[in-house]
Amino acid sequence: DGRYHEALGKWEAALTLMPERAILHEQKAQVLLEIGETWNALKAANRATELEPSWAEAWITLGRTQLNFGEPDSAIKSFDRALAIKPDSVEAQDDRQTSLHLVKKRKHLQSSGLSATKNRFAVGEKTESS
């Protein structure tokens, strides 16, 4: 973990010198993902796509951060953007499939009556047997 923090410091130092370099934002996003700072990774990856919208790897990194942030629908759109630029990207294809699987799983759970708010008990909640 110390190595990632060291790398993050170097990316941030480079960004102070060259804030318009998409690759620096994209690499920073990858490091932030590794150390669990998903929100900051999302911001860095998004900036990379703003600076270099025709760079497939930036869209792949953005999709991965969106997936880690719990937004598989957004991730699919980012992977689609990457595939529009680089149709043979196995990474984008695989990660898009993972995202699709999560969306289908969520829809299945919702259609079966399970959701984030239903069919759960709060601590101290009375049940029929208590």
Coordinates of C-alpha atoms in Angstrom, one line a residue:
D1 CA 0.0 0.0 0.0
G2 CA 2.9 2.3 0.7
R3 CA 4.1 1.9 -2.9
Y4 CA 0.7 3.1 -4.2
H5 CA 0.8 6.2 -2.0
E6 CA 4.3 6.9 -3.3
A7 CA 3.2 6.5 -6.9
L8 CA 0.2 8.7 -6.2
G9 CA 2.5 11.5 -4.9
K10 CA 4.5 11.3 -8.1
W11 CA 1.4 11.5 -10.3
E12 CA 0.2 14.5 -8.4
A13 CA 3.6 16.2 -8.7
A14 CA 3.6 15.6 -12.4
L15 CA 0.0 16.9 -12.7
T16 CA 1.1 20.2 -11.1
L17 CA 3.6 20.6 -13.9
M18 CA 1.4 19.3 -16.7
P19 CA -2.3 19.5 -15.6
E20 CA -3.6 19.0 -19.2
R21 CA -2.0 15.6 -19.8
A22 CA -4.7 12.9 -19.9
I23 CA -2.4 10.1 -19.3
L24 CA -1.4 11.5 -15.9
H25 CA -5.0 11.7 -14.8
E26 CA -5.7 8.2 -16.1
Q27 CA -2.7 6.7 -14.3
K28 CA -3.6 8.6 -11.1
A29 CA -7.1 7.1 -11.4
Q30 CA -5.6 3.6 -11.6
V31 CA -3.6 4.2 -8.4
L32 CA -6.5 5.7 -6.6
L33 CA -8.6 2.6 -7.5
E34 CA -5.8 0.4 -6.0
I35 CA -5.9 2.2 -2.7
G36 CA -9.7 2.2 -2.5
E37 CA -10.3 5.9 -3.2
T38 CA -13.0 5.3 -5.8
W39 CA -14.6 8.8 -5.7
N40 CA -11.3 10.5 -6.4
A41 CA -10.5 7.8 -9.0
L42 CA -13.8 8.6 -10.7
K43 CA -12.9 12.3 -10.9
A44 CA -9.4 11.6 -12.3
A45 CA -10.7 9.2 -14.9
N46 CA -13.4 11.5 -15.9
R47 CA -10.9 14.3 -16.4
A48 CA -8.8 12.0 -18.6
T49 CA -11.7 11.4 -20.9
E50 CA -12.5 15.1 -21.0
L51 CA -8.9 15.9 -22.0
E52 CA -8.5 13.0 -24.5
P53 CA -12.0 11.9 -25.6
S54 CA -10.6 9.7 -28.4
W55 CA -8.4 7.6 -26.1
A56 CA -9.9 4.2 -25.5
E57 CA -7.8 3.4 -22.4
A58 CA -9.2 6.5 -20.6
W59 CA -12.8 5.3 -21.2
I60 CA -11.8 1.8 -20.0
T61 CA -10.4 3.3 -16.8
L62 CA -13.5 5.5 -16.3
G63 CA -15.7 2.4 -16.8
R64 CA -13.8 0.5 -14.2
T65 CA -14.1 3.3 -11.7
Q66 CA -17.8 3.6 -12.4
L67 CA -18.1 -0.2 -11.8
N68 CA -16.2 0.1 -8.5
F69 CA -18.4 3.0 -7.6
G70 CA -21.5 0.8 -8.1
E71 CA -22.7 2.3 -11.4
P72 CA -22.7 -0.6 -13.9
D73 CA -25.1 1.3 -16.2
S74 CA -22.6 4.2 -16.5
A75 CA -19.8 1.7 -16.9
I76 CA -21.4 0.0 -19.9
K77 CA -21.7 3.4 -21.6
S78 CA -18.0 4.1 -21.0
F79 CA -17.0 0.6 -22.2
D80 CA -19.1 1.3 -25.3
R81 CA -17.2 4.5 -25.9
A82 CA -13.9 2.6 -25.6
L83 CA -15.1 -0.1 -28.0
A84 CA -16.3 2.6 -30.5
I85 CA -12.7 3.8 -30.6
K86 CA -10.9 0.5 -30.3
P87 CA -13.4 -2.4 -31.3
D88 CA -10.8 -5.1 -30.6
S89 CA -10.2 -4.2 -27.0
V90 CA -10.5 -7.4 -25.1
E91 CA -10.3 -5.5 -21.8
A92 CA -13.3 -3.3 -22.7
Q93 CA -15.3 -6.3 -24.0
D94 CA -14.6 -8.3 -20.8
D95 CA -15.4 -5.4 -18.5
R96 CA -18.5 -4.6 -20.4
Q97 CA -19.7 -8.2 -20.0
T98 CA -19.1 -8.0 -16.3
S99 CA -21.1 -4.8 -16.1
L100 CA -24.0 -6.3 -18.1
H101 CA -24.0 -9.3 -15.8
L102 CA -24.3 -7.0 -12.7
V103 CA -27.2 -5.1 -14.3
K104 CA -29.0 -8.3 -15.2
K105 CA -28.4 -9.6 -11.7
R106 CA -29.8 -6.4 -10.2
K107 CA -32.9 -6.5 -12.4
H108 CA -33.5 -10.1 -11.5
L109 CA -33.3 -9.3 -7.8
Q110 CA -35.7 -6.3 -8.2
S111 CA -38.2 -8.4 -10.2
S112 CA -38.1 -11.1 -7.6
G113 CA -39.3 -8.6 -5.0
L114 CA -35.9 -8.1 -3.3
S115 CA -34.5 -4.6 -3.1
A116 CA -32.2 -2.6 -1.0
T117 CA -35.1 -1.6 1.3
K118 CA -37.4 -4.5 1.3
N119 CA -37.1 -7.9 2.9
R120 CA -34.6 -6.8 5.4
F121 CA -34.9 -6.5 9.2
A122 CA -33.6 -3.7 11.3
V123 CA -31.9 -4.4 14.6
G124 CA -34.6 -4.7 17.2
E125 CA -37.4 -5.2 14.6
K126 CA -40.1 -7.6 15.8
T127 CA -40.9 -10.6 13.7
E128 CA -43.9 -12.9 13.9
S129 CA -42.1 -15.4 16.0
S130 CA -40.9 -12.9 18.6

